[in-house]
Coordinates of C-alpha atoms in Angstrom, one line a residue:
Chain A
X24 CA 0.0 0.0 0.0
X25 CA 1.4 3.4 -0.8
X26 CA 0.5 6.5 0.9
X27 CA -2.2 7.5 -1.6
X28 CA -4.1 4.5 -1.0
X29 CA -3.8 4.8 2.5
X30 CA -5.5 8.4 2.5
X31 CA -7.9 6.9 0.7
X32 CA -8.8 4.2 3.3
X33 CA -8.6 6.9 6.0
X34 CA -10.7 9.5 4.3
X35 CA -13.4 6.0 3.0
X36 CA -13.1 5.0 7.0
X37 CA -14.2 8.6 8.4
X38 CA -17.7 9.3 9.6
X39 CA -17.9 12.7 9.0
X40 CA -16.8 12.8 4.8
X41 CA -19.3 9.4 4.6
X42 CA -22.0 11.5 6.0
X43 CA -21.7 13.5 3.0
X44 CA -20.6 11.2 0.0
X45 CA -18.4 7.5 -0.5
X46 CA -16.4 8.6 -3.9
X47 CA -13.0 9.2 -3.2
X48 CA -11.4 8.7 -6.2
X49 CA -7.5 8.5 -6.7
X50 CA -5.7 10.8 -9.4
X51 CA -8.7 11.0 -11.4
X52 CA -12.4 10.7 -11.5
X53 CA -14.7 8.6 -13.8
X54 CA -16.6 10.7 -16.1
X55 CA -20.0 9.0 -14.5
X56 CA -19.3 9.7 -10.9
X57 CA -22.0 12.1 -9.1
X58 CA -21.4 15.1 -6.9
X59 CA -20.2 15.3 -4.5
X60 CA -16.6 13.3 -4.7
X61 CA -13.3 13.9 -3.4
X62 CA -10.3 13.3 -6.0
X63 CA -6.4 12.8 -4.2
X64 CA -3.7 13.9 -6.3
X65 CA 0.3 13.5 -5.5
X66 CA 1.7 16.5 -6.8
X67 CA 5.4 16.1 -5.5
X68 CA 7.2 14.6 -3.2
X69 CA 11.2 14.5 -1.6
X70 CA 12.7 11.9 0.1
X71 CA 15.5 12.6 2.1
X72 CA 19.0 11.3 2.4
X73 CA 22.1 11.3 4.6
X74 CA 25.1 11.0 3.2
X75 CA 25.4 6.8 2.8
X76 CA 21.7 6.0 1.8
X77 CA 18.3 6.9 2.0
X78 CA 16.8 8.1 5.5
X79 CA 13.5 6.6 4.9
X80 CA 12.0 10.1 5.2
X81 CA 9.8 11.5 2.4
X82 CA 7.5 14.5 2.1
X83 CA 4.8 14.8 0.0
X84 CA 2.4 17.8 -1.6
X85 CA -1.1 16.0 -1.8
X86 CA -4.1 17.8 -3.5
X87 CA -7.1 17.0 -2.1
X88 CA -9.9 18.4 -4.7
X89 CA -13.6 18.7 -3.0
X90 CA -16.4 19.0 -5.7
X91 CA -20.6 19.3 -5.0
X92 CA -23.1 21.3 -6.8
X93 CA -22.5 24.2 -4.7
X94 CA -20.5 26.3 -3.3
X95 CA -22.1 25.9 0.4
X96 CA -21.4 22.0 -0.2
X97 CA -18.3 21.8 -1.4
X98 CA -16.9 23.9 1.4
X99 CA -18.3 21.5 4.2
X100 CA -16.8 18.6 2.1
X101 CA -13.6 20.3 2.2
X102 CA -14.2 20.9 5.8
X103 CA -14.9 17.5 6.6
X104 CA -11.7 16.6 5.1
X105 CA -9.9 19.0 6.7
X106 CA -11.2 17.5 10.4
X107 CA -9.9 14.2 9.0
X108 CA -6.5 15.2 8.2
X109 CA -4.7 18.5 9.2
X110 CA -2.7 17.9 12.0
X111 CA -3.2 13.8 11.9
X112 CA 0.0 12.1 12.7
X113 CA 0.0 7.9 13.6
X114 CA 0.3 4.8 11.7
X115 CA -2.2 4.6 8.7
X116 CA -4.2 1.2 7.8
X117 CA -0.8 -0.5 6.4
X118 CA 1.3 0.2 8.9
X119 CA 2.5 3.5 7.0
X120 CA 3.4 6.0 9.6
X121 CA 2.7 9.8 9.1
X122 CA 4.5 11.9 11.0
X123 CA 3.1 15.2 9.7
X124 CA 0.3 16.1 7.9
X125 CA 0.0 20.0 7.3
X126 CA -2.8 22.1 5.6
X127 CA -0.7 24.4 3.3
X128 CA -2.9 26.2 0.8
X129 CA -6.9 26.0 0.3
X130 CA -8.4 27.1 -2.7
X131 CA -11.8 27.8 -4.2
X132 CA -13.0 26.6 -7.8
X133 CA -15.9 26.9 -10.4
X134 CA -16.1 25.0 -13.8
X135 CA -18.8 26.5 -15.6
X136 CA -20.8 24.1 -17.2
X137 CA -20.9 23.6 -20.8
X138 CA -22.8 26.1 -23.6
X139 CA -26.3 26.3 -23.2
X140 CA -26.6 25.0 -19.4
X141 CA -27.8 27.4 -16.1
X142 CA -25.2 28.9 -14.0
X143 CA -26.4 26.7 -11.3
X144 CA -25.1 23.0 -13.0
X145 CA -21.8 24.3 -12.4
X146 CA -19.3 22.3 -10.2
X147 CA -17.9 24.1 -7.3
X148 CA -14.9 22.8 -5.9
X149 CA -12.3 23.5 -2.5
X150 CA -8.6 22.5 -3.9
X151 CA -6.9 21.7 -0.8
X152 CA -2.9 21.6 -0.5
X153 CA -1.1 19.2 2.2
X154 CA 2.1 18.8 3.1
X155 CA 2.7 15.1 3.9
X156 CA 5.6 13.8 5.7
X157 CA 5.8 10.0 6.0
X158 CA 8.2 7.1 6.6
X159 CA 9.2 4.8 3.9
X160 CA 11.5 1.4 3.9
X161 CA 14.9 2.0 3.2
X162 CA 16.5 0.0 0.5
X163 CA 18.9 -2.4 1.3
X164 CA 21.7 -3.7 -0.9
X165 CA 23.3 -7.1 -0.2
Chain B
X9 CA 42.4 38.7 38.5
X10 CA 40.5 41.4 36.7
X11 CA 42.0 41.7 32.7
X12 CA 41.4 44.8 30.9
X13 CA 40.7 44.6 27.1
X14 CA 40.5 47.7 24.7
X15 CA 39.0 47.4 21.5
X16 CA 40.4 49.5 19.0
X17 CA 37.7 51.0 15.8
X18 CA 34.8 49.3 17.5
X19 CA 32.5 52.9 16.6
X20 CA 34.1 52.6 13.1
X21 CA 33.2 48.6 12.8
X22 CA 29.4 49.4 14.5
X23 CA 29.1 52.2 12.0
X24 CA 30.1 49.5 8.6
X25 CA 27.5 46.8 10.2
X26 CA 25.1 49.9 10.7
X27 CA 26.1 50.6 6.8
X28 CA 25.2 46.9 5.6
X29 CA 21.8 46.8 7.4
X30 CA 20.8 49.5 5.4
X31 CA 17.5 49.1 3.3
X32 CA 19.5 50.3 -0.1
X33 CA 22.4 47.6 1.0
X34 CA 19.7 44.7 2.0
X35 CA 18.0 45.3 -0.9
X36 CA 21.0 45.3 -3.1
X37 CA 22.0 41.7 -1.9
X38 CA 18.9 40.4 -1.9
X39 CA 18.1 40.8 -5.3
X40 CA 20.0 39.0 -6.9
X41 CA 20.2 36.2 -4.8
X42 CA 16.2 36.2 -5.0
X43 CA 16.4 36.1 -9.0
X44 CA 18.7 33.0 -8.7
X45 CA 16.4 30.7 -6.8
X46 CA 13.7 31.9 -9.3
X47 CA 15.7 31.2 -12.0
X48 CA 16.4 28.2 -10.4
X49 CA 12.5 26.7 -10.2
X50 CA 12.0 28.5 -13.5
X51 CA 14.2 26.4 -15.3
X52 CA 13.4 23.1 -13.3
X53 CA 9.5 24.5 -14.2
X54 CA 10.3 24.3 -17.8
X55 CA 11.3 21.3 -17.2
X56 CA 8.7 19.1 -16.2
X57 CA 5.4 21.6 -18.2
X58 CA 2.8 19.3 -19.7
X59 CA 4.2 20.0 -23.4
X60 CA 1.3 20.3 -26.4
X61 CA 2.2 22.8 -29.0
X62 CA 5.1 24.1 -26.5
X63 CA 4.3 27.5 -25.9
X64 CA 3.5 27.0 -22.3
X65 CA 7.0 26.3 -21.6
X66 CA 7.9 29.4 -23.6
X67 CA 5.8 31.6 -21.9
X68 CA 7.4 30.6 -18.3
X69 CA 9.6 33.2 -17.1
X70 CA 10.8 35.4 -14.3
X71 CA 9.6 38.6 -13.0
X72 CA 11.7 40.6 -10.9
X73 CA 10.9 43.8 -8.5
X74 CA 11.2 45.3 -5.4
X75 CA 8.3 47.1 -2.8
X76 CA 8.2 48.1 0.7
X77 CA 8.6 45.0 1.5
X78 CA 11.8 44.1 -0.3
X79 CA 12.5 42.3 -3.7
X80 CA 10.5 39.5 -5.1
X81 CA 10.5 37.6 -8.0
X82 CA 7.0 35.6 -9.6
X83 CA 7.9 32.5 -11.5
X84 CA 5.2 31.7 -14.0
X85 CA 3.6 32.3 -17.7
X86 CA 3.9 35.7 -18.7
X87 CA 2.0 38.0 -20.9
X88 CA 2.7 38.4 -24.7
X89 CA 2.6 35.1 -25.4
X90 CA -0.7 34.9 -27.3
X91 CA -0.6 33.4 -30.9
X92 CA -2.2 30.7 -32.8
X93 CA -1.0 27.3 -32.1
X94 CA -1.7 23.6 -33.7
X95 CA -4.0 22.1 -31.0
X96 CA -5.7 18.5 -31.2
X97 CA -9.6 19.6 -30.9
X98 CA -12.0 17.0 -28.5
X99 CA -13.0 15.7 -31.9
X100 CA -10.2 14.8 -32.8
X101 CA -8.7 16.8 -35.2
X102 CA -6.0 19.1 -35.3
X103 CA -6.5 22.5 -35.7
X104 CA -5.2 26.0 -35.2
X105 CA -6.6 27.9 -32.4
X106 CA -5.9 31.1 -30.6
X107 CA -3.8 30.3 -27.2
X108 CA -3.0 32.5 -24.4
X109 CA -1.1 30.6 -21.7
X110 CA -1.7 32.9 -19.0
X111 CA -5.5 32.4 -19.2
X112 CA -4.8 28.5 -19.0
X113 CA -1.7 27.7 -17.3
X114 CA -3.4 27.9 -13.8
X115 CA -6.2 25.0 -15.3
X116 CA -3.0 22.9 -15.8
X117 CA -1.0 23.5 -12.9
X118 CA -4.7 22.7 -10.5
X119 CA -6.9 20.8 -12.6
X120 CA -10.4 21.0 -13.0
X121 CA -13.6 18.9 -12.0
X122 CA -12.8 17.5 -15.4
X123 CA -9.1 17.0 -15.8
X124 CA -6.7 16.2 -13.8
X125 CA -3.9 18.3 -12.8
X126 CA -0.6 18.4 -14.7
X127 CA 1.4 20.0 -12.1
X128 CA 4.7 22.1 -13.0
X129 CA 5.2 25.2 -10.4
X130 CA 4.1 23.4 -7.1
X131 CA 6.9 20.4 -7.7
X132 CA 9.2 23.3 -9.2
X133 CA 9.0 25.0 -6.1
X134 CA 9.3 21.9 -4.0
X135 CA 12.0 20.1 -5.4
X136 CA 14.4 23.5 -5.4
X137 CA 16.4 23.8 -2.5
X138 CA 15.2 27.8 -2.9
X139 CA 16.6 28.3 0.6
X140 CA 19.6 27.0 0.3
X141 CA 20.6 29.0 -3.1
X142 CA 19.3 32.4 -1.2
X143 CA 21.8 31.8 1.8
X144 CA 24.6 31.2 -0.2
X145 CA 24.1 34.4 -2.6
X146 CA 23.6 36.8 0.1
X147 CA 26.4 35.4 2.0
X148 CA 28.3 35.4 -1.1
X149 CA 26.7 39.1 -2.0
X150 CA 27.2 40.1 1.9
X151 CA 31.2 39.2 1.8
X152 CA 31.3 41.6 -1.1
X153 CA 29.3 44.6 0.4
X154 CA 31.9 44.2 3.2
X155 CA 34.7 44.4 1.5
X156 CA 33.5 47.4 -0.8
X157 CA 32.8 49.4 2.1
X158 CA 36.5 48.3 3.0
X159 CA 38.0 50.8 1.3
X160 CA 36.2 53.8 2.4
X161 CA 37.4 52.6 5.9
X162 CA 39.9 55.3 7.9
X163 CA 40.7 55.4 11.4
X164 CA 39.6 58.4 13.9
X165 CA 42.0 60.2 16.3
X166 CA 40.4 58.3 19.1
X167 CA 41.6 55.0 17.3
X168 CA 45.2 56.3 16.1
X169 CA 45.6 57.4 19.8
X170 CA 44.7 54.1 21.1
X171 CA 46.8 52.1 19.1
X172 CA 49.7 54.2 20.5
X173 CA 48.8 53.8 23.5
X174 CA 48.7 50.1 23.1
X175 CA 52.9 50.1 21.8
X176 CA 54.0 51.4 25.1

């Protein structure tokens, strides 16, 4: 399990985003799935080294896109998430352990829908940014 | 047993530091070392852009400046860039249409409830040790402030005296 998958798990697992919908959706969303869904994107990440191998330290930049029909619900999606996340730190469902999870940046979206539809069948959407730092197995090399 | 120490050109030394805090002096070390780390996730940006008719990754550049704060720099697509490019239409086909990368670059760089993102900036910025490249120019630019205002340097009478006194 990598850590997107275990965000996944963790965001599927918690009450308070279920309440409001079950699609979580990794890196990109099926062109069927309803409003609202949540779609996790890695954007970067670092690992760290010393100066013989790999410290088994990583951070990551994780977008966390929130979109519903409006405005008003996108933003308690988005603040759903952010009660499941910012400032987590323990060991996720595979044993991953996070040792800092960090909301960096939070923005507001609107796709306007196509020609001819009503302002209102728009998708409104809360980008959020985390800063992710997480442990990771260090290679070894008999 | 109680020592007595003198130093000799301390107002003169107080008065140099006093020199390099200066806003003009700051500003003039911080600049450039601010434009390097730009440059720096600027050219690792170009790097990695999502590339379709390439005039994205032409369109990425620096802008430098300086306000009350002090001098900045914004990585990112800049104006002037508009012209007709080959583009491969959702039918299908290829065809040229009018492109302005600063009305579209921020739809890459965050995706939209349709696409995903293709990230260049965010990982630019990340995976630049931007810190790291600013300490080292303005020590490098500091050092060389320093030793300008070296040569503008003369002892007062109070120092001269001192240091006479000191050879008895």
């Amino acid at each position: 399990m990598s850590l997107l998958t275990d965000l996944q798990a963790r965001l599927v697992a918690d009450s308070g985003i279920s309440a409001i919908t079950t699609r979580i959706r990794l890196s990109r969303s099926e062109q069927s799935d309803a409003l609202p869904r949540v779609v996790v994107h890695k954007i970067s990440s670092q690992h760290e080294h010393h100066m013989l191998a790999a410290t088994g330290k990583a951070t990551a930049r994780v977008q966390i896109d929130c979109y519903a029909n409006s405005p008003v619900s996108a933003d308690a999606l988005a603040e759903a998430v952010r009660q499941a996340l910012d400032g987590f730190r323990g060991t996720m469902n595979s044993g991953v352990f996070v040792s800092m999870c960090h909301l960096d940046n939070e923005r507001t979206t609107y796709d306007a829908p196509l020609e001819g539809g009503h302002a209102s069948d728009g998708v409104d959407g809360v980008q959020l940014d985390y800063m992710i730092g997480w442990s990771v197995s260090v290679p070894s090399f008999a | 047993m109680a020592k007595q120490t003198t130093i000799v050109g301390e107002k003169a030394l107080m008065k140099r530091l006093a020199g390099l805090a200066s806003k003009a002096s700051r500003n003039r070390i911080a600049r450039p070392a601010i434009g390097a780390a730009a440059s720096a996730i600027n050219k690792k940006a170009k790097s990695i852009v999502v590339e379709e008719s390439g005039l994205q990754r032409k369109s990425l550049g620096v802008k430098r400046g300086t306000n009350t704060r002090g001098p900045f720099a914004v990585v990112g697509p800049r104006h002037g860039f508009k012209q007709q490019v080959e583009r491969t239409m959702p039918s299908g086909y290829r065809s040229y249409v009018m492109s302005d990368p600063t009305k579209y670059a921020h739809l890459i760089e965050f995706g939209t409830s349709h696409s995903s993102p293709q990230p260049f900036l965010r990982p630019a910025y990340d995976g630049t040790d931007s810190k790291g490249i600013i300490a080292r120019r303005m020590q490098a630019g500091l050092r060389k402030e320093a030793q300008n205002r070296s040569g503008s340097f003369k002892a007062d009478k109070g120092d001269v005296k001192a240091l006479r006194g000191l050879d008895k």
